[in-house]
XYZ file of C-alpha atoms in Angstrom:
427
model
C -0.293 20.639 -7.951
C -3.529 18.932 -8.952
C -6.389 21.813 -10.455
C -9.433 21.185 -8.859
C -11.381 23.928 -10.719
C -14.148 22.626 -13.051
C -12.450 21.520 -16.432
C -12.785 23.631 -19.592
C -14.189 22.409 -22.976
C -11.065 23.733 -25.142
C -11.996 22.940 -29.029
C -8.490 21.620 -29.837
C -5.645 20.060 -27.498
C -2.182 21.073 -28.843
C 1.234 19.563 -28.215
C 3.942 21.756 -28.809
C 7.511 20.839 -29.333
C 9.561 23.525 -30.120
C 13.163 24.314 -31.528
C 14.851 27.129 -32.881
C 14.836 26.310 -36.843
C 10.657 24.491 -36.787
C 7.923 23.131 -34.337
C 6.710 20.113 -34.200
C 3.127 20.251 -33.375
C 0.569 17.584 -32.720
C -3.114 18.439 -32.393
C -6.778 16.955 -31.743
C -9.893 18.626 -32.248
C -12.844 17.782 -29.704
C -14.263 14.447 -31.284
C -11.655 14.342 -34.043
C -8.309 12.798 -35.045
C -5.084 13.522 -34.448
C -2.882 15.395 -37.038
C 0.824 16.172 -36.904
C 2.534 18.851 -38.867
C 5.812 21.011 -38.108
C 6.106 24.901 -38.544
C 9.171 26.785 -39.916
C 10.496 29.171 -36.531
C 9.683 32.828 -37.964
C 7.397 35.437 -36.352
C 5.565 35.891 -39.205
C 4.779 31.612 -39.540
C 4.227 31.355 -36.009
C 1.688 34.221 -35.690
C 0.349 32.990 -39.270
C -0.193 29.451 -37.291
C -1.808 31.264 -34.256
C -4.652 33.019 -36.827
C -5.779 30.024 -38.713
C -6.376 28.436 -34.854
C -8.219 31.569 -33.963
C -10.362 31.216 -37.321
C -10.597 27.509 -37.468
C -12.068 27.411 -33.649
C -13.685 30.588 -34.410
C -11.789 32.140 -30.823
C -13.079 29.090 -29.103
C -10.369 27.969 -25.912
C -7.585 26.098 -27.361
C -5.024 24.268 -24.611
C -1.467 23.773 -25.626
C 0.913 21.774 -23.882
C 4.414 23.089 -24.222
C 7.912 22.298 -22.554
C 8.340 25.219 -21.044
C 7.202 28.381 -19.130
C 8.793 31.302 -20.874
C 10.381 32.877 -23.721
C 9.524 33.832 -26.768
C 7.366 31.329 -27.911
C 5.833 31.123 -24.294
C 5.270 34.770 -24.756
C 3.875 35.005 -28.113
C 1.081 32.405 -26.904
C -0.519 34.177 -24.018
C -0.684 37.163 -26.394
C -3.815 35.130 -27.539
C -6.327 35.038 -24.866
C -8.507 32.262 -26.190
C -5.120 29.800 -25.895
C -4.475 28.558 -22.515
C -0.791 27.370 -22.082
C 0.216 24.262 -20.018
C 4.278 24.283 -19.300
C 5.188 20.722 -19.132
C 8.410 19.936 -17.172
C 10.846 18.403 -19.048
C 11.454 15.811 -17.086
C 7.911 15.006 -16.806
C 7.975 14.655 -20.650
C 11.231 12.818 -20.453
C 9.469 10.217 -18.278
C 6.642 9.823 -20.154
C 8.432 9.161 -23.470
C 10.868 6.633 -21.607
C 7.937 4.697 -21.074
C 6.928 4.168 -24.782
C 10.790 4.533 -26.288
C 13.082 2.849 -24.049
C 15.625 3.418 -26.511
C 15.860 6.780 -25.308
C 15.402 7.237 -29.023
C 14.149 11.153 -29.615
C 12.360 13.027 -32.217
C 10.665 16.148 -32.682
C 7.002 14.928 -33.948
C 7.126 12.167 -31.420
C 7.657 14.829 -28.599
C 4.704 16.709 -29.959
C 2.949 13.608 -29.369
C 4.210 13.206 -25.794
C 3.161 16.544 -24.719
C -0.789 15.947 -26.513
C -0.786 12.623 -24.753
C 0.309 14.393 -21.299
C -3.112 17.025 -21.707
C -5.399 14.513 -23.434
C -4.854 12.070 -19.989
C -3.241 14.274 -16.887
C -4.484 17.658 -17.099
C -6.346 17.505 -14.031
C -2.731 17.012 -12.295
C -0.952 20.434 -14.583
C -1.912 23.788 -14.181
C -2.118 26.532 -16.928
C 0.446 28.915 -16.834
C -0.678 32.455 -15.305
C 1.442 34.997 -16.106
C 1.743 37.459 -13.157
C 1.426 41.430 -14.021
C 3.874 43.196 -16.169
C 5.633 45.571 -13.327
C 6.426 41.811 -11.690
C 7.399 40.690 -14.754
C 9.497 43.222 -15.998
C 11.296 43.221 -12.145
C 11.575 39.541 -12.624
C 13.435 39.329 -15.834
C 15.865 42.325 -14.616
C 16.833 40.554 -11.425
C 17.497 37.329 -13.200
C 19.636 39.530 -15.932
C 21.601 40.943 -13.311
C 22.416 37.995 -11.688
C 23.473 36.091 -15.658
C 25.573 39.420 -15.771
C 27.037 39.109 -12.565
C 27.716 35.194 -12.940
C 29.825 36.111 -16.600
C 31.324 38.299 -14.357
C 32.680 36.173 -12.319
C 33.563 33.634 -14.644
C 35.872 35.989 -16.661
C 37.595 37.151 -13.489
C 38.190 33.178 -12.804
C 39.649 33.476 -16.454
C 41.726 36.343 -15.597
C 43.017 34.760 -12.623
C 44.075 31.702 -14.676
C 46.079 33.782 -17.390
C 47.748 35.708 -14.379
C 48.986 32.497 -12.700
C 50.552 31.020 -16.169
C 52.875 34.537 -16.383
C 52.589 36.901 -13.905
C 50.902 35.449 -10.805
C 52.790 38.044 -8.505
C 49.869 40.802 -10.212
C 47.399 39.225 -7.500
C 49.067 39.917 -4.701
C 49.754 43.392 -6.046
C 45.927 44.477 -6.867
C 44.634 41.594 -4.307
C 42.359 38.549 -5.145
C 39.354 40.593 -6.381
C 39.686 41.830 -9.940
C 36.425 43.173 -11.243
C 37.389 46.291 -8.744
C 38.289 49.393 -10.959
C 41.727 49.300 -9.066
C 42.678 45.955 -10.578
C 41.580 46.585 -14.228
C 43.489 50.090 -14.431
C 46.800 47.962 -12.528
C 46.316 45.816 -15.353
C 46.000 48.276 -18.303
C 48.704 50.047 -17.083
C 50.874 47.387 -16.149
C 49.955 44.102 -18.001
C 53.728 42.949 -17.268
C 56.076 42.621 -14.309
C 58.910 44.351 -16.323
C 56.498 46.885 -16.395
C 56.151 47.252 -13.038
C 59.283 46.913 -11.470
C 60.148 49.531 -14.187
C 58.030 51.850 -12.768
C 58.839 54.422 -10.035
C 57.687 54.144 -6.298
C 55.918 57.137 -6.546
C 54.060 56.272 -9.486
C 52.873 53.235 -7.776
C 52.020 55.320 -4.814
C 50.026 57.755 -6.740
C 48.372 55.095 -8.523
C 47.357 53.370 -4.800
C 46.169 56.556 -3.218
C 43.924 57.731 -6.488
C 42.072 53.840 -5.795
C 41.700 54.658 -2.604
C 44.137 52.465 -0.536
C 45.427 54.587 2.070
C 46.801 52.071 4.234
C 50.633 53.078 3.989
C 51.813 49.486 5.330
C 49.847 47.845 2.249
C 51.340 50.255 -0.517
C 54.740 49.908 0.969
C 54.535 45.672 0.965
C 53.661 46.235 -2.708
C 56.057 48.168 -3.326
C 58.647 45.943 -1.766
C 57.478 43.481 -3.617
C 58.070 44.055 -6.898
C 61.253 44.588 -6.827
C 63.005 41.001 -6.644
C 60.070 39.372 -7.955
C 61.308 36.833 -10.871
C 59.684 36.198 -14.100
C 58.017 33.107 -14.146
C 58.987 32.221 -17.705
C 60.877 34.651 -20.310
C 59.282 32.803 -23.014
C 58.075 35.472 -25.058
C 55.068 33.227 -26.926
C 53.278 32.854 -23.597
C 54.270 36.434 -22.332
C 52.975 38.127 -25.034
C 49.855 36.213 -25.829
C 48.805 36.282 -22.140
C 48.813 40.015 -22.077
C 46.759 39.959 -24.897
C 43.927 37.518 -22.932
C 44.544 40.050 -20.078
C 43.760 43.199 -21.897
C 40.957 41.534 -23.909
C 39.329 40.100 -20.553
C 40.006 43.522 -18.786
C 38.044 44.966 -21.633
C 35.294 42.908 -21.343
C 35.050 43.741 -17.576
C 34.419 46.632 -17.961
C 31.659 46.364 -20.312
C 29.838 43.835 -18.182
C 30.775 46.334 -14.843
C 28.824 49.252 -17.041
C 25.770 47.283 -17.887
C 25.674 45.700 -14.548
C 25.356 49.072 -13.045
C 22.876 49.827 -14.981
C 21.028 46.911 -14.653
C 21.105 47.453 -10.558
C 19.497 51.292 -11.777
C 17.021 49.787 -14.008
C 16.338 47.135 -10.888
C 16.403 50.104 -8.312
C 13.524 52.396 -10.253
C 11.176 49.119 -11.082
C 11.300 48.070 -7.758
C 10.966 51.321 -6.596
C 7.589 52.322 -8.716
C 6.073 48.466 -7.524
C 2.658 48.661 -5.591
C 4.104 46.011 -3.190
C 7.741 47.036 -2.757
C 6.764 47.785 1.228
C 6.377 44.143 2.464
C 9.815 42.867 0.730
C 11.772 45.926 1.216
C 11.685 45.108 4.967
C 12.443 41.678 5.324
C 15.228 41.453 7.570
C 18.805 40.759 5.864
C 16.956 42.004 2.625
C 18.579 44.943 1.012
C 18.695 46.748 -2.500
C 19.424 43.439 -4.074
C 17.601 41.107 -2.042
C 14.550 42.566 -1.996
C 13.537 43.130 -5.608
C 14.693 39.063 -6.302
C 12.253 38.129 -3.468
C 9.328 40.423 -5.113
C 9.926 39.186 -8.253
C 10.428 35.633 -6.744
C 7.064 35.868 -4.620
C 5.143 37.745 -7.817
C 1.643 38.993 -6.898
C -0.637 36.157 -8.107
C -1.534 34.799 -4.691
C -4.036 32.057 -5.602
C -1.172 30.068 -7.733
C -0.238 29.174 -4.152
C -3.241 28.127 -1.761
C -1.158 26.749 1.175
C 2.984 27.096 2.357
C 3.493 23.605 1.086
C 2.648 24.131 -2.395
C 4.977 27.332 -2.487
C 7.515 25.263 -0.646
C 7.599 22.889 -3.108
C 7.513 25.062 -5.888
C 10.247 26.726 -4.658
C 12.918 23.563 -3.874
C 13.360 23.921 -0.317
C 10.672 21.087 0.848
C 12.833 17.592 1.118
C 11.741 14.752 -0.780
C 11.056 11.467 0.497
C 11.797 8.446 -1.151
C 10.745 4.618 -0.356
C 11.854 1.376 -1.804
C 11.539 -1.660 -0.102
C 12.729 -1.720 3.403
C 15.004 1.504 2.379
C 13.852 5.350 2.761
C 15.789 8.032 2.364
C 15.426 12.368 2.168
C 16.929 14.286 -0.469
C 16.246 18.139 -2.061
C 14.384 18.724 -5.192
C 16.194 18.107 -8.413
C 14.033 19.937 -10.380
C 13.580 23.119 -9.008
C 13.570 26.587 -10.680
C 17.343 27.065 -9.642
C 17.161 31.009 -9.542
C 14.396 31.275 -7.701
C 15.443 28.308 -4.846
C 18.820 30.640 -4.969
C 17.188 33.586 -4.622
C 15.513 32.384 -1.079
C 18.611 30.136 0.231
C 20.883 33.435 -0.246
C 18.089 35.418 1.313
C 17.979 32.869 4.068
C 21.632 33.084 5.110
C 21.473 37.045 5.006
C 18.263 36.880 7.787
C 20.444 34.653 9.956
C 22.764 37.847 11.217
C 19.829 40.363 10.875
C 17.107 37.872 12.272
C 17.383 37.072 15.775
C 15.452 33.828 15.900
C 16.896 32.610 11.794
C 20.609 32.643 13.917
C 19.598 30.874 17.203
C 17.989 28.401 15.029
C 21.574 28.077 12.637
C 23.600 27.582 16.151
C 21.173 25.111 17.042
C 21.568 23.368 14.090
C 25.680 23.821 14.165
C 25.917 22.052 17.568
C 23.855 18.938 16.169
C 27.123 19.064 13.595
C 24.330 19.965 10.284
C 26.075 21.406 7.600
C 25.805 25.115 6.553
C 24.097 25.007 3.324
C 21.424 22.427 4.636
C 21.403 24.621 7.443
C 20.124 27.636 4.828
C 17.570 25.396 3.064
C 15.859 23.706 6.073
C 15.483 27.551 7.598
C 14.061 28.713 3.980
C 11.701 26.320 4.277
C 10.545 27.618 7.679
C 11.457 31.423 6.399
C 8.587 30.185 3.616
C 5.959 29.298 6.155
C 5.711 32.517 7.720
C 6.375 34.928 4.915
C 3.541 32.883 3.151
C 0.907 34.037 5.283
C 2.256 37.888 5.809
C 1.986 37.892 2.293
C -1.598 35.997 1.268
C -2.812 38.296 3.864
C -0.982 41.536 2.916
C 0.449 42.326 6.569
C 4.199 42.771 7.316
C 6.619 40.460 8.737
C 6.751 41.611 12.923
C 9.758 39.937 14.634
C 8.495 40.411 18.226
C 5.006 39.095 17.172
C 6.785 35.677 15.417
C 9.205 35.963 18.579
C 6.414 36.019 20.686
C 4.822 32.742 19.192
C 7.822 30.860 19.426
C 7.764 31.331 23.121
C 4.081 30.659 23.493
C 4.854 27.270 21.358
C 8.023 26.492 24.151
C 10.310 26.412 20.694
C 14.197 24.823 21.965
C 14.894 28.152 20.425
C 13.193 30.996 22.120
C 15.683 31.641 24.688
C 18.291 32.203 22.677
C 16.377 34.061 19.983
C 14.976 36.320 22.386
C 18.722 36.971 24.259
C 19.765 37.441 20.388
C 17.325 40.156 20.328
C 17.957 42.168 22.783
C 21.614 41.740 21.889
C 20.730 42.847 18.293
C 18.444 45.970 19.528
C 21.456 47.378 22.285
């Protein structure tokens, strides 16, 4: 996005390349020369750095150009108001230093110099970062937690799964394919073996069922059943023994993550909760307890970072790109998107599409001309983004029958069906 507003005189331009053991920093005061130094990583250095700016510019505006748009350091910066941040992509930067190094050689003070370079000649085409309020903040970082949480999650049932299948793969169809439930992780701490099990009585196992809540008698009974013949898949003791110890260290660790992503969803639940503009989101169609608060913290509350629906479309990863070369063109997504927030509204979008009468006649539409699903759920994020856009620059909530009622005053191929959808939906 290119910022029109008039430029500011900053008294020093700062490029910023930082690590996690020292910074690289290369800076040039208005009318002066360049100068390169590094800084040791340390609170105390970095805030040590930030004064003698502060007293060498005596507070005047300082811009630095940095690749990225949080975290710590990110943080620590707009702490100072008289430093205005620029986040530089990284593959902007990467670009740029291909250009002079097409080695692909890379170094730290170089970098520096690569960002300075970027704000000495393009920073009519960045814009500063503008960090929204803290309640959005706070939501935004809890939502994106919860979601890291919930993707370990995952990825130590996939683990758990794997160690099953390599000694006792006849435990998933005993506790079924899920196994972050409760149900699963006691099966398995009780009966990390299947000696153990078949050595167990049938009313143990039945107990054990009905206090997880399965109650379907035909279920507990195939289980049951099951067990009994069921053949070791190797007696080698090395793996056996081993594996259970993977099982009860990844059933551990379960848990753990199942505790703190509860609380997490509480901690989500009460900020979203105490948010001045919780209304609008929390009644998006398909939205929900999760939903909502990741669209919130998604959408943030700083409305002029976003003057039109393209710009947030584009931000956001949905808009297609277009590329030409020679006689060729082709259409392809946005490789550099912020992922979790381009998830955030493509999950979103797929949830509207059985809530949201006119989101599903537009996916069967889209399903008869053979598209597939997950383009399906970007190209309808990109419209979802149009008309959320405006309900929220101008602060009014979404109305289905008022957006159903434009897309029969526009003749849309879709109104029909949307509007039988409807009145399906509302019986």
């Amino acid at each position: 996005m290119i910022n029109n507003d008039k430029p500011t005189e900053f008294a020093a331009l700062v490029g910023l390349d930082w690590g996690w053991e020292s910074h690289a920093i290369a800076l040039e005061p208005a009318g002066g020369a360049t100068q390169t130094s590094t800084l040791k990583h340390s609170a105390e250095s970095l805030h040590q750095w930030f004064d003698q700016l502060e007293k060498t510019y005596e507070g005047r505006p300082v811009a630095v150009a940095v690749e990225a748009s949080k975290g710590a350091v990110v943080a620590a910066l707009l702490e100072r108001p008289w430093i205005t941040v620029y986040p530089i992509h990284p593959a902007t930067s990467s670009r740029q230093r291909s250009a002079f190094r097409p080695s692909g050689a890379k170094d730290d003070t170089p970098d520096a110099l690569v960002l300075l370079f970027i704000l000495q000649h393009h920073r009519d085409r960045l814009r500063p970062l503008q960090p929204d309020d803290e309640a959005t903040r706070t939501l935004a970082h809890l939502v994106e937690a919860r979601r890291k949480a919930v993707d370990r999650r995952s990825l130590l049932a996939n683990q758990l799964k794997s160690t099953l299948k390599n000694y006792f793969p006849q435990a998933l169809d005993l506790v079924g394919e899920d196994l972050t439930i409760p149900m699963a992780l006691d099966f398995l701490d009780k009966w990390p073996r299947l000696t153990d099990v078949q050595a167990s009585k049938d009313i143990t196992l039945k107990n054990f069922y009905h206090r997880h809540n399965v109650r379907r008698s035909e279920l507990i009974q195939s289980r049951i059943v099951l067990r009994r013949p069921a053949r070791l898949l190797t007696r080698d003791p090395a793996i056996i023994e081993v594996s259970v110890r993977i099982v009860r260290m990844l059933v551990a660790e379960l848990r753990v993550l199942a505790q703190h992503i509860t609380e997490f969803e509480n901690a989500i639940e009460e900020a979203f909760a105490e948010h001045p503009e919780k209304s609008f989101f929390r009644e998006l169609p398909g939205a929900g307890p999760v939903m909502a608060p990741r669209l919130l913290a998604a959408f943030g509350t700083a409305r002029d970072l976003f003057p039109d629906p393209g710009s947030m479309q584009r931000y956001f990863g949905v808009a297609p790109v277009t590329e030409k070369s020679g006689g060729r063109r082709w259409i392809h997504w946005r490789w550099n998107a912020p992922k979790f927030l381009r998830q955030t509204l493509v999950e979103w979008a797929g949830q509207t599409v059985v809530f949201c009468p006119w989101a599903k006649a537009y996916y069967e539409q889209q399903r008869v001309k053979r598209t597939g699903h997950h383009a399906i759920l970007r190209a309808l994020a990109f419209k979802w983004l149009r008309v959320l856009w405006r309900c929220w620059q101008t602060r009014q909530d979404y109305d289905q029958e008022k957006y159903l009622q434009q897309l029969e005053k526009r003749k849309s191929p879709i109104a029909v069906r949307a509007r039988q959808l409807a009145i399906e939906m509302a019986a």
